[in-house]
Each structure stands twice: as C-alpha cells, then as structure tokens.
Coordinates of C-alpha atoms and ligand atoms in Angstrom, one line a residue:
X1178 CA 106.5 118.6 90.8
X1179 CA 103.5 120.5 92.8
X1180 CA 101.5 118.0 94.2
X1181 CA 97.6 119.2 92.9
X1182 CA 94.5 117.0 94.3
X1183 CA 90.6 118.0 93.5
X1184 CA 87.5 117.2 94.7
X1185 CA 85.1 117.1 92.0
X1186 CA 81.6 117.1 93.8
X1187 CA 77.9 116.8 91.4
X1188 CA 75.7 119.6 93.0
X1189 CA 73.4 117.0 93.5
X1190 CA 72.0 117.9 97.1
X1191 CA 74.0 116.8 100.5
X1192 CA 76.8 115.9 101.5
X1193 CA 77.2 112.1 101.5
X1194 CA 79.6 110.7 103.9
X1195 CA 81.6 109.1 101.3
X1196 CA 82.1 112.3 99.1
X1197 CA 83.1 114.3 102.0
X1198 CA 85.9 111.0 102.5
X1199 CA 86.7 111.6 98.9
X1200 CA 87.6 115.5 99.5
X1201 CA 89.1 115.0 102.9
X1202 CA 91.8 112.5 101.1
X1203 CA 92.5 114.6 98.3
X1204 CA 92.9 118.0 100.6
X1205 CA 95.3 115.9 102.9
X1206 CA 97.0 114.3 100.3
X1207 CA 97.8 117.5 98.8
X1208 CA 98.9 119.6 102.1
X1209 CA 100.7 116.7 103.4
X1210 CA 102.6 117.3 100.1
X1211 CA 102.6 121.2 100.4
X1212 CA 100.7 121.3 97.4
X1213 CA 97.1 122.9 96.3
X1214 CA 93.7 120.8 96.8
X1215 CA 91.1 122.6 94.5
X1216 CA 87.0 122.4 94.2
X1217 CA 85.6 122.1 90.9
X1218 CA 81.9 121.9 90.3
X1219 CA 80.6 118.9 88.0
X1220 CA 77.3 120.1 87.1
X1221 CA 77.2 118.9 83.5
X1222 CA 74.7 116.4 84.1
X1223 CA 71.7 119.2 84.1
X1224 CA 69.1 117.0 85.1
X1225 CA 70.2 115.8 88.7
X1226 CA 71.7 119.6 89.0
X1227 CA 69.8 120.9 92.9
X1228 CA 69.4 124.3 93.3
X1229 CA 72.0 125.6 95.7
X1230 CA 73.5 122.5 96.3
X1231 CA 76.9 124.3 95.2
X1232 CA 76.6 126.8 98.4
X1233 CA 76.1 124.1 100.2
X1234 CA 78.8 122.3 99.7
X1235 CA 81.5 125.4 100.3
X1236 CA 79.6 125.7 103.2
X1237 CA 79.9 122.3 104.4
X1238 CA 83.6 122.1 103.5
X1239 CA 84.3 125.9 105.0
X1240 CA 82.7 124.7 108.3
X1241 CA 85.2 121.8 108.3
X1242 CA 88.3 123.9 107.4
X1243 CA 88.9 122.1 104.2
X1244 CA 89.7 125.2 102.2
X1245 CA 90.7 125.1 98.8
X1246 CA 93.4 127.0 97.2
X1247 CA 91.6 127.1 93.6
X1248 CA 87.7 127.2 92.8
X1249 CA 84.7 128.8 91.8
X1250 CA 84.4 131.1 94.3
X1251 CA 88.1 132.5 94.5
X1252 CA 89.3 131.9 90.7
X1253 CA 92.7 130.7 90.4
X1254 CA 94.7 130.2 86.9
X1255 CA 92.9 127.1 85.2
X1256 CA 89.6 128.4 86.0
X1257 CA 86.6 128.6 85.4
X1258 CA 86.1 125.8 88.4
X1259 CA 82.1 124.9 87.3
X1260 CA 81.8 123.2 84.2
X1261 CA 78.9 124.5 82.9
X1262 CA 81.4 127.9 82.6
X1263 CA 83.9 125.5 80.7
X1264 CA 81.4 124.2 78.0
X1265 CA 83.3 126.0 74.9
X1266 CA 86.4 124.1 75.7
X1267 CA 85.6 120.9 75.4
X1268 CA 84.4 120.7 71.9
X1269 CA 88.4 121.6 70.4
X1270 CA 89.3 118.8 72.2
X1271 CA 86.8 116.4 71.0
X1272 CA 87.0 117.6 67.7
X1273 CA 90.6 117.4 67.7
X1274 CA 90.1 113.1 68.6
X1275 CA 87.9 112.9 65.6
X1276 CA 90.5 114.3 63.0
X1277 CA 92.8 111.8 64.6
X1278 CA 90.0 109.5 64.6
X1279 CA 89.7 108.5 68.0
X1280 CA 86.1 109.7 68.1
X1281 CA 83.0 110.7 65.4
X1282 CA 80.1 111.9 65.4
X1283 CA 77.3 110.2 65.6
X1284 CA 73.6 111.1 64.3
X1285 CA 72.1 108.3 65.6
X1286 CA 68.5 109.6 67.2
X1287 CA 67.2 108.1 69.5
X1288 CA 64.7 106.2 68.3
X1289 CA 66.9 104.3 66.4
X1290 CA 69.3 103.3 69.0
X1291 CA 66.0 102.2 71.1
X1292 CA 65.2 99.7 68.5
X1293 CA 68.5 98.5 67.7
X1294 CA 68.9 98.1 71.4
X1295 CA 65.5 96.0 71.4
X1296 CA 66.8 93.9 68.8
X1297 CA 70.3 93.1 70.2
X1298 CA 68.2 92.6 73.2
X1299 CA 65.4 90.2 72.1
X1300 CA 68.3 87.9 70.5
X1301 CA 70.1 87.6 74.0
X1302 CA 72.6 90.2 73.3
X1303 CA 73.9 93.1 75.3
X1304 CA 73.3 96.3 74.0
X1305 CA 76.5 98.6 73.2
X1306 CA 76.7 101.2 70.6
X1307 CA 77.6 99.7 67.7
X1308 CA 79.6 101.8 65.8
X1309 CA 76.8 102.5 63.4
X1310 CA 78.4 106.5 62.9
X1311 CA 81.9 105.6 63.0
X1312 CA 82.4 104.9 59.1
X1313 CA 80.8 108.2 58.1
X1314 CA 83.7 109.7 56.5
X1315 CA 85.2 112.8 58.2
X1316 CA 83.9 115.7 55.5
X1317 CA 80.3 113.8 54.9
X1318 CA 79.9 114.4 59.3
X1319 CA 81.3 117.7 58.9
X1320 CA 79.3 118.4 56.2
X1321 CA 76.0 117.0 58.4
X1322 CA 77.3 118.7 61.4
X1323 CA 77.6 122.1 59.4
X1324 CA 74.1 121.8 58.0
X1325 CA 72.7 121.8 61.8
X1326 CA 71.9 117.9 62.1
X1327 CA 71.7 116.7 65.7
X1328 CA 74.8 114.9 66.6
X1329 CA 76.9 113.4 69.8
X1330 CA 80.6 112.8 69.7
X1331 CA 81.4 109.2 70.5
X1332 CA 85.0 107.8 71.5
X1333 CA 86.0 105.6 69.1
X1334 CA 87.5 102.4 71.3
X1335 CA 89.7 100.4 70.0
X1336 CA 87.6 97.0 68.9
X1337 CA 90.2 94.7 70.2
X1338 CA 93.7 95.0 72.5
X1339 CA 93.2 95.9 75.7
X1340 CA 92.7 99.2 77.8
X1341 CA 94.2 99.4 81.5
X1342 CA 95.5 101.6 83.9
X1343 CA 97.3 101.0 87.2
X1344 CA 95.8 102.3 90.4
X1345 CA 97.3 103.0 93.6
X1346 CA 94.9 100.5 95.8
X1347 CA 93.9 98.6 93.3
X1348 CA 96.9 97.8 91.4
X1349 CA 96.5 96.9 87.3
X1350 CA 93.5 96.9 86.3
X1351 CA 93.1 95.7 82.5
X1352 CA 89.9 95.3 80.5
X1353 CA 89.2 94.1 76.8
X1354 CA 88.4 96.6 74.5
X1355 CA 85.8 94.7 73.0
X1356 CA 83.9 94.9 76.2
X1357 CA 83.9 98.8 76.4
X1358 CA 81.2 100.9 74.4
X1359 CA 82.1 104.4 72.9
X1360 CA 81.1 106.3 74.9
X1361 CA 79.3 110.2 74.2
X1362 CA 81.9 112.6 75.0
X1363 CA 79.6 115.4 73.9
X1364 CA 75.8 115.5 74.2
X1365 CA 73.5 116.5 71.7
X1366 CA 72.9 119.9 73.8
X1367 CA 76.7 120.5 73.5
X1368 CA 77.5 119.8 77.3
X1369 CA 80.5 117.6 77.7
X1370 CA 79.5 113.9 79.4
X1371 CA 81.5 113.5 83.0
X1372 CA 83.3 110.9 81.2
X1373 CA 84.8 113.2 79.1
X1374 CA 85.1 116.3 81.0
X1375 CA 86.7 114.8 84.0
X1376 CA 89.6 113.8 81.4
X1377 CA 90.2 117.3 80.0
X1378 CA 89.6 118.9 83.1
X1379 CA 92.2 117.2 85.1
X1380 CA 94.3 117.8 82.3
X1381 CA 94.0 121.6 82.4
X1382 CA 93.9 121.9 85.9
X1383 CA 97.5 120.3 86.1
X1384 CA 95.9 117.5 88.7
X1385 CA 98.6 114.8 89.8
X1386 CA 96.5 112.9 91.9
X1387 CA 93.0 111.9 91.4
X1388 CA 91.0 110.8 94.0
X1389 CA 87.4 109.1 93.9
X1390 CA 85.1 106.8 94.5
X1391 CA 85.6 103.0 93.2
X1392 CA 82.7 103.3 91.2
X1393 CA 84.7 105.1 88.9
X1394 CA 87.3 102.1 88.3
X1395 CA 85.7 100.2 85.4
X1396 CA 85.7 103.4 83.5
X1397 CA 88.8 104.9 83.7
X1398 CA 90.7 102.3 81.8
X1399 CA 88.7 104.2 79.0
X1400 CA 89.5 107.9 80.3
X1401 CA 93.1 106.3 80.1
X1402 CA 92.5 105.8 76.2
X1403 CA 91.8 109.2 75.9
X1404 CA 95.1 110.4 77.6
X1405 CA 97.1 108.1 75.4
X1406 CA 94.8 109.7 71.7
X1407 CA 95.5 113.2 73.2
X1408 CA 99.7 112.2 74.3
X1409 CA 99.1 113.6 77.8
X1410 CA 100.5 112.6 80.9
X1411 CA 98.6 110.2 83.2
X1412 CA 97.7 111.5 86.6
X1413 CA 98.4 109.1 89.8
X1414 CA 94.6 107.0 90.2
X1415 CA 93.8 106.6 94.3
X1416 CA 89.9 104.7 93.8
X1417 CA 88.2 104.6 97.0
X1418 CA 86.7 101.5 98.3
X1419 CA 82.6 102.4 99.1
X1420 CA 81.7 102.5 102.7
X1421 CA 79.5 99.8 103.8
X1422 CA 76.4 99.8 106.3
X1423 CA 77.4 96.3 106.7
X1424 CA 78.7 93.3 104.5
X1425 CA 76.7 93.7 102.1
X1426 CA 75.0 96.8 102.0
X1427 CA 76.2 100.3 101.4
X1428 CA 75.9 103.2 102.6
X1429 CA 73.3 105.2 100.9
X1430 CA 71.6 108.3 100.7
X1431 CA 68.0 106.4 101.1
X1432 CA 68.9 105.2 104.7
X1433 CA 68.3 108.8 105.6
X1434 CA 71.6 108.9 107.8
X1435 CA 74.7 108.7 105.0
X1436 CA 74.9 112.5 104.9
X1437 CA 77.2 114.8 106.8
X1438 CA 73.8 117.3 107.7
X1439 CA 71.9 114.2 109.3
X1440 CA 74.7 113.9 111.9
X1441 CA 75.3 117.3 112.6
X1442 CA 70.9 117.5 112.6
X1443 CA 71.5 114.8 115.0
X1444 CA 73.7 116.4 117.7
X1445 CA 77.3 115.3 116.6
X1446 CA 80.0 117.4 116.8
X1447 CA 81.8 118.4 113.6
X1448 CA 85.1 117.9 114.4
X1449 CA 84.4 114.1 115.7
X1450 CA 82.5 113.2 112.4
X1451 CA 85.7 114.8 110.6
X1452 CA 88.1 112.6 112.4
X1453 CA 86.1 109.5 112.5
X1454 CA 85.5 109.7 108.5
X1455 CA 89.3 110.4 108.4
X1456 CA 89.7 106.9 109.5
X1457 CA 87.7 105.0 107.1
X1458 CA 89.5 103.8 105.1
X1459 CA 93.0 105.2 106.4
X1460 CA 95.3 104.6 109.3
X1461 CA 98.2 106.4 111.0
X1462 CA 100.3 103.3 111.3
X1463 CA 100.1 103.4 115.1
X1464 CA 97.7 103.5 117.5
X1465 CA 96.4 107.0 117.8
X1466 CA 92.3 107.7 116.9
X1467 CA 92.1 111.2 117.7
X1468 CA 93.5 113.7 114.7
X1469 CA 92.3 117.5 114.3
X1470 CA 92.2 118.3 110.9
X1471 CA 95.9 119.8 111.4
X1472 CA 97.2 117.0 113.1
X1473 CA 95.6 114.7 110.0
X1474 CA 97.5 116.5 107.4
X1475 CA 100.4 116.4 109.1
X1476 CA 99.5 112.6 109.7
X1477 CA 98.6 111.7 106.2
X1478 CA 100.3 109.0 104.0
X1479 CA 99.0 107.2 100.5
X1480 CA 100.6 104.1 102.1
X1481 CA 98.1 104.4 105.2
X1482 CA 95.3 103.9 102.6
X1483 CA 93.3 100.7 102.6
X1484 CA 90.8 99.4 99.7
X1485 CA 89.3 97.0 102.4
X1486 CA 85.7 98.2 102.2
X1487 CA 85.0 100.4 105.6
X1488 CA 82.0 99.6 107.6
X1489 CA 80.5 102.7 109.2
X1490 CA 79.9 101.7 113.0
X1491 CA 77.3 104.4 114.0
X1492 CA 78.4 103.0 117.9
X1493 CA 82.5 104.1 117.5
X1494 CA 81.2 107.3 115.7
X1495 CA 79.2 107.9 119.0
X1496 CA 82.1 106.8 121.4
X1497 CA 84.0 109.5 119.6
X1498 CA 81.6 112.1 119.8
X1499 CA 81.5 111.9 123.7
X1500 CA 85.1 111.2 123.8
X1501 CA 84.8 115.7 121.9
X1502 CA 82.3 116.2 123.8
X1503 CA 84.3 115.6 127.1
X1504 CA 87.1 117.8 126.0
X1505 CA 84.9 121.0 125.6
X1506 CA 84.5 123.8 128.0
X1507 CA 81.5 124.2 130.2
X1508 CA 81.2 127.4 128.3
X1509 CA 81.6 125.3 124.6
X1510 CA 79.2 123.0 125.9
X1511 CA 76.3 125.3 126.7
X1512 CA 76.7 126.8 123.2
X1513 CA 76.4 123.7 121.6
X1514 CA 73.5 122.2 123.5
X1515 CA 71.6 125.3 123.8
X1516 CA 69.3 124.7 120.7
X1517 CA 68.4 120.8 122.5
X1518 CA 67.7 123.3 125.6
X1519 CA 65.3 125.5 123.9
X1520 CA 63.8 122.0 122.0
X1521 CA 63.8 120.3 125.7
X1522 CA 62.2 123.5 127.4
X1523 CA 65.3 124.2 129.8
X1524 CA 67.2 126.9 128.2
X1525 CA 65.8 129.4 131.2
X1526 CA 67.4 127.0 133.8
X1527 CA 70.8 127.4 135.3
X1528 CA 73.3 126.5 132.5
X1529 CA 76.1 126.1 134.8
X1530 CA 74.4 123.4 136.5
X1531 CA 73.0 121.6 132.9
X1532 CA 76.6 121.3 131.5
X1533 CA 78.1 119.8 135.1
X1534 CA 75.8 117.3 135.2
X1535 CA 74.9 116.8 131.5
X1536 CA 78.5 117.1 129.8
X1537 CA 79.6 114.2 131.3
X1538 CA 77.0 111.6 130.5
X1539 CA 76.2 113.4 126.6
X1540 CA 77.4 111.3 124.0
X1541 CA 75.4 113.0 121.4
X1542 CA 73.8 116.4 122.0
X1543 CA 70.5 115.1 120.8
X1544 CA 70.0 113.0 123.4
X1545 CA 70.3 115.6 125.9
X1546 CA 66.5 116.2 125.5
X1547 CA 65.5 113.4 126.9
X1548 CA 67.9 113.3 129.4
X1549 CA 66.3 116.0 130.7
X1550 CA 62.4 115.1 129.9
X1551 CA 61.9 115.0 133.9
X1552 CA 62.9 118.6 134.7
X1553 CA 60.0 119.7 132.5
X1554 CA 56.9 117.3 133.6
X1555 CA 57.1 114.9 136.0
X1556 CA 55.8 111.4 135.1
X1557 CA 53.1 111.5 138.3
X1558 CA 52.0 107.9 138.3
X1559 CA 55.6 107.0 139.1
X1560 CA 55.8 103.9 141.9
X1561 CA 56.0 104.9 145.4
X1562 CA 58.6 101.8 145.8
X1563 CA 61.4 104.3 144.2
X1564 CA 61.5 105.7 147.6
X1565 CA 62.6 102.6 149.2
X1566 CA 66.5 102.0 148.6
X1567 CA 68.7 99.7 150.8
X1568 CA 71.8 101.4 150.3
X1569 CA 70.6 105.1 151.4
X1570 CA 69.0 103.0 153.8
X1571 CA 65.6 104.6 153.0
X1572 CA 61.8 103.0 153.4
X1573 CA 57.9 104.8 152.5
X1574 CA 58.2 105.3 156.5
X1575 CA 62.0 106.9 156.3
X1576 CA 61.1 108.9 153.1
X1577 CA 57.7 110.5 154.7
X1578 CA 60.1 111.9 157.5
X1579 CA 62.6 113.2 155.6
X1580 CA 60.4 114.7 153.3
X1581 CA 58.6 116.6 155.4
X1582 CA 61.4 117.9 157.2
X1583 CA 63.1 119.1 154.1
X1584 CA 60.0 120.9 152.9
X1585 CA 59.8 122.7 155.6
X1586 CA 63.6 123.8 155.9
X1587 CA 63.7 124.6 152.0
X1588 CA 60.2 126.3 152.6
X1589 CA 62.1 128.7 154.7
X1590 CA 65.3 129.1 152.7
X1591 CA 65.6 133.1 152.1
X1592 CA 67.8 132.5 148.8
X1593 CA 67.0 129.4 146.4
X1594 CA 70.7 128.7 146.1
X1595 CA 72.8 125.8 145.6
X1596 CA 74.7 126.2 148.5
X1597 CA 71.7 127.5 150.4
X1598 CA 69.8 124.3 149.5
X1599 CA 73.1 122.0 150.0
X1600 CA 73.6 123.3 153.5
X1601 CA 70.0 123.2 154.5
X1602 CA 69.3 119.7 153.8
X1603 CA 72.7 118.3 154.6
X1604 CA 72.2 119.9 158.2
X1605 CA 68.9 118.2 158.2
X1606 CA 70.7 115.1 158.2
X1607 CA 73.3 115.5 160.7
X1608 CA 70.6 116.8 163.1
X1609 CA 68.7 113.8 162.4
X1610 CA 71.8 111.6 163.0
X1611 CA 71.2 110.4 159.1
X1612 CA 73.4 109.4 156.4
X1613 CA 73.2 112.2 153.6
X1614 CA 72.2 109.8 151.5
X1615 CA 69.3 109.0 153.2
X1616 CA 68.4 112.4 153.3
X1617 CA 69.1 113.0 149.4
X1618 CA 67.4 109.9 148.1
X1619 CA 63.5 110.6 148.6
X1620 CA 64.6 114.3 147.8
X1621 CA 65.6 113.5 144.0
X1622 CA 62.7 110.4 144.1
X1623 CA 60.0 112.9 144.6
X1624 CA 61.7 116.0 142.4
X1625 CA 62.4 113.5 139.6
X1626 CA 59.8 110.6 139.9
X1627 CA 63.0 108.2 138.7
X1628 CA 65.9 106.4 139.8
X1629 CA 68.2 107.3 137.4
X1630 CA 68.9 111.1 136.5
X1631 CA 71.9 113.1 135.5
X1632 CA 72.5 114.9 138.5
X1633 CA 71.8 115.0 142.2
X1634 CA 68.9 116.1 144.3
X1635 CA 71.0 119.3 145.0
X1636 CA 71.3 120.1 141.9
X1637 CA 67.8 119.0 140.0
X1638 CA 66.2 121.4 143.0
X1639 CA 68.1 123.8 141.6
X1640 CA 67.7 123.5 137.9
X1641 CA 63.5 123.2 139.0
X1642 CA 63.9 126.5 141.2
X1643 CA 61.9 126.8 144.3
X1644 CA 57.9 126.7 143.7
X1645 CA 58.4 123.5 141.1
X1646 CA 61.0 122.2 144.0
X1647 CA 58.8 122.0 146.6
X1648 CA 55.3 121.5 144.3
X1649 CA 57.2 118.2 143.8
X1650 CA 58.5 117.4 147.3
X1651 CA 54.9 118.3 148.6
X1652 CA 53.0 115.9 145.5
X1653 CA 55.6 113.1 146.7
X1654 CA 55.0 113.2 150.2
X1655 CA 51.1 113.2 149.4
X1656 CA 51.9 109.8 147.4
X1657 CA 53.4 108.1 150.3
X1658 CA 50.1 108.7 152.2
Ligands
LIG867 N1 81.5 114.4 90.0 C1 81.9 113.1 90.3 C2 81.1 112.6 91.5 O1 80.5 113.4 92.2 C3 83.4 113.1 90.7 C4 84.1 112.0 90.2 C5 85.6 112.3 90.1 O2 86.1 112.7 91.2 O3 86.3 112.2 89.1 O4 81.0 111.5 91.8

C-alpha cells in the first residue's frame, strides 16, 4: 500500500518550530517510503484564521524543499486541500452517525449550557455536555433542524467501556468513556470542528500515517470512535513529543524565538535550522549530525523516532550554523551577509577581503555587524596601553616609531592595494631589523582602536581604504603624544 503522510498546518501566522518538525517527519516518512506527503489547510476554526498565513507557509516549506505531491495549490485527486472548500462534505457524514446514532443534534444555546455549566460547577463538578439533546428522537430533531432551529452535531460517546488507540511512540493509550465529552462535530455556522474534520479528511485523503503533535493524544482515542461508527480503517498514529525550552518549559510562540522566520531574521542559515530540527526528536542510529534534506529522506526511519521530550539548545543550533557556514563559498557567503553589510555600513568595502576574514569566525550572520562595528567608527577614547604587547614586542615608544614610519611609506603608496600595502609595510620592517609583528601590531591598534578584530592590519587598511587608513594611523600616533 502507498505510503500517504500530511501535514495539516492552522493558517494561524508563523511557522513554529515544532510544526515545521511535524511536516518535516511526515514528508520524510513518506519519501523514505516512495510515497506522497500532501499539505492540507485547516482553517475551520475562522476566528484564529491570519490573513495570508497560508502563502506563507508554501513559502516557508518551498524555501526548504519540502514539496508536496497534493494540495491547494496544485490539486490532486482528493482535493479540495483547504477545508473551508470542503465544508459540504462533512455534514453526510455527520448526518450519516446520527441515523446510526453515534451523534444528534443538539439545540442547546448557549445560554443554557453557561448555566448548567455554572451549576455543575458551583456543586464541585466538572463541566461536560451532558447529553441534554441526545434523547430527542431522530424525526422530532429533523423536524427542528428542518424548521431552521440553531443546532450543533454532537458525538454521541459511549457512557461507559473504554475508547483507545495504539500509537507508534506512545504505545496503547486507553481512556474511560465516561471521561470523554461529546464533542461538536459540526458548529452552529455549519463548519466542521478540527475534531471532526481531521477524521473525515484523513479518511478521504487515503492518509496511512498521521503525524502530529502530542497534544493531540488525549483526543484521538475519540477520533478512533468515530473510525469504528463509520467501519473505516485506522491510519498508523506517530504523536510527537513537544519541544521544550527547558525541563519544564516549552517552547512557545510568546518567547519571540520558536518560529522558523525569527531564526532566519536572525542570520541562520536555512539548511542548518532544517537539519538541526530534523534531529529533535530523531536519530540516524549512528553517529552522523549533518543530513541535507536528501540525505534525511534517504536516512529516515519510524524506529529512529524518540517521544523523549527534545530540548531546543539555541548553542548546538549555533555550532551548526557555523559548522554551514564554513562549507559555503566566498561567493555564497557574500550573498548571504550582504544585507548585515548594508545594516553594518560596509557593503561598499572589498567583499573579497570581508568573507576571508569574516567567514571563518561567523557563526551566525547576524553577528557579523558587530564584528565589524570598528571599520565604521572608531571607538576614539580607546587606551593607549593597547599599543603595548610583549609578544610583538611592542611599547608607546616602539609604536610612535613604527607609526610614523608607516604613515609615511603608505602616504606614498601609488595604488591602495593589498599587496601594495603588504609589501610596503613588511619592507619597513626588515629595514628596521623588526619582527613583522612589531610592525603590524600598533598598525591594526591605531586602525581598529581594539585588540581583538577579525582580520589583520593588512587587511582592515584595506577594507578602510586609504584617507580613513591613514586618518586613523595619524589620530593614533597623536594619542601616543
Ligand atoms: N491543524 C492542526 C494543527 O495545526 C493539525 C493537527 C493534525 O495534524 O491532525 O495543530
């Protein structure tokens, strides 16, 4: 049998880390299985619906090369794939469960439940519907229904026995009947509740495999009920475990950082939030942490699955990102930092020079601004004792020489080149019967006005081009009096 996964996203807004988990499992289970992974819109729920969240999530999904075979954009033959264009199938099928009697409808406004619920409530109780509707006999509803009351359709649960299911991670999970509530399969405005369209929906779309989140465990022992009323195959139940800030906290959407955009916002690259999400909450079996999308699918095993909670380590998703980073071309580089360039103020300096000395120390391209903050204003109050450094054997008194020596050799350099600038200064120093060192040191002090910059002197003149360059040699030579 076809192996056939979805990923059922609410247009909601972004792209929470743990949904895009969700889809990444169910596309890999299915092409590890040579079968289809399809996208199907859930926006029943009208009142959390966001305006083009639905775009967004093709586009977020496209951008990772997690393509589905069917879905609301390309059709395919169980559409439609948004379930707002499926409300006029659901109500057969509900109505179908109430002539079997596995669900009535209920007039119940709500006013009424509200004080029944207050009553239950002030005596202690917990509130579940309480089958106030059920006993309306079939032709005195229809009758009701025909003559334009309000209504819902409620499942009719079994008062006692038990409901269950068995899931993949989670093994057999078993609750009392007695402890579920009937739940509104159709809404008074005709729209199908989740609870009830995710049921049909699977069933139509021929789904094998359903993946989620594990918030949907308690429920489906009663989507499992509704299976057994209608005589339709189960599909094979994969819950996800939620993943964690820490031991105790989730992740959430009010941290401000749980969605794919804040991360991409943030300077990390696609493909290393891809294959670090890939690994929450599955392993290969071996050692290996780096997996394109193509190497994941081939990868991919149920088995590797774990329902341990995953804690989200913000510092291994950073390790991986400059482990990506690393691997790009200078050229690949530049394209992705260039927007930190414009937002740092370099993006008219030498771009050759930025990615040698900045690819290797980026871990995230958002930092790269201020790594750089010193090639666009220098910090002029830095201390004069920056100049003195044992191991380029270099004092104020050593630093005033060399200084003014090298302004006065770069002064007269015809070509503001790196090798021009290279060879001029480290001539300098064999004439003067110096380390290079000693030479280079007060140069990048006074260019930089810190110890620690990505880059040499070399190359920061360079980047600062020749009237900055020597503005700053001449302000730091001034400084040491
Ligand atoms: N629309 C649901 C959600 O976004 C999907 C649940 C499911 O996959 O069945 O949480």
């Amino acid at each position: 049998m076809e192996v056939r996964t979805r990923f059922a996203p609410s247009p909601t807004g972004f792209m929470h880390i743990g949904n895009l988990r969700t889809g990444l499992y169910a596309y890999l289970i299915a092409k590890h299985n040579g079968g289809s992974f399809l996208l199907r819109i859930e926006d029943t729920d009208r009142s959390r619906y966001v305006e083009g969240a639905t775009e967004f999530v093709y586009r977020t999904l496209k951008d990772l090369g997690i393509n589905w075979d069917e879905g609301p954009d390309i059709g395919g033959s169980y559409g439609p794939y948004i379930q707002s264009e499926r409300k006029d199938m659901y109500l057969p099928y509900a109505e179908e469960l109430v002539k079997a009697g596995k669900a009535y409808y209920c007039f119940c406004t709500k006013e009424e439940l509200e004080k029944r619920r207050a009553d239950v409530e002030a005596a202690g109780g917990t509130w579940k519907y309480d089958k106030h509707c059920a006993d309306i006999p079939y032709e005195e509803a229809k009758r009701r229904v025909e003559a334009g009351e309000s209504y819902v359709i409620r499942q009719n649960v079994p008062t006692e026995g038990e409901a269950s299911f068995d899931d993949v991670l989670y093994g057999h999970i078993a609750v009392d009947c007695s402890e579920l509530d009937d739940m509104i399969l159709i809404k008074a405005d005709g729209m199908p509740t989740y609870n009830f369209a995710n049921v049909i929906d699977d069933h139509t779309m021929h789904i094998t495999h359903v993946i989620r989140g594990n918030e949907y465990l308690a429920s489906t022992p009663k989507y499992n009920l509704l299976y057994d009323a209608f005589g339709w195959e189960k599909p094979v139940y994969i819950h996800m475990s939620q993943i964690m800030r820490d031991l105790h906290r989730k992740l959430s959407k009010r941290d401000g950082d749980a969605n794919y955009e804040d991360f991409i916002a943030k300077g990390f690259l696609k493909e290393a939030l891809l294959n670090y999400v890939a690994l929450l909450g599955w392993n290969p079996g071996d050692e290996r942490e780096f997996f394109t999308l193509e190497e994941l699918t081939e990868a991919f095993s149920i088995e590797g699955l774990s329902k341990s909670p995953a804690i989200f380590d913000p510092q291994k998703l950073t390790w991986m990102n400059a482990e990506y980073v690393r691997k790009l071309t200078p050229e690949q580089f530049t394209a992705h930092a260039m927007p930190w360039y414009e937002l740092a103020g370099i993006a008219h300096m030498d771009k050759e020079v930025l990615a040698r000395i900045l690819q290797p120390r980026t871990e995230i391209f958002g930092n790269i601004p201020d790594m750089v903050d010193f090639l666009t204003k220098l910090d002029g109050e830095y201390p004069t004792e920056l100049f003195t450094n044992k191991k380029s054997k270099t004092d104020a008194e050593v630093s005033r020489k060399v200084l003014d020596m090298a302004i006065e050799a770069l002064d007269g350099l015809s070509e503001w080149t790196e090798q021009g600038i290279h060879d001029t200064l480290l001539s300098l120093a064999e004439k003067n019967g110096m380390k290079n060192g000693t030479m280079l040191w007060p140069v990048r002090i006074a260019m930089a006005g810190k110890q620690v910059t990505p880059g040499g002197a070399i190359e920061i003149a360079v980047l600062l081009g020749r009237d900055e360059a020597l503005r700053r040699l001449r302000f730091g030579r001034e400084r040491l009096g």
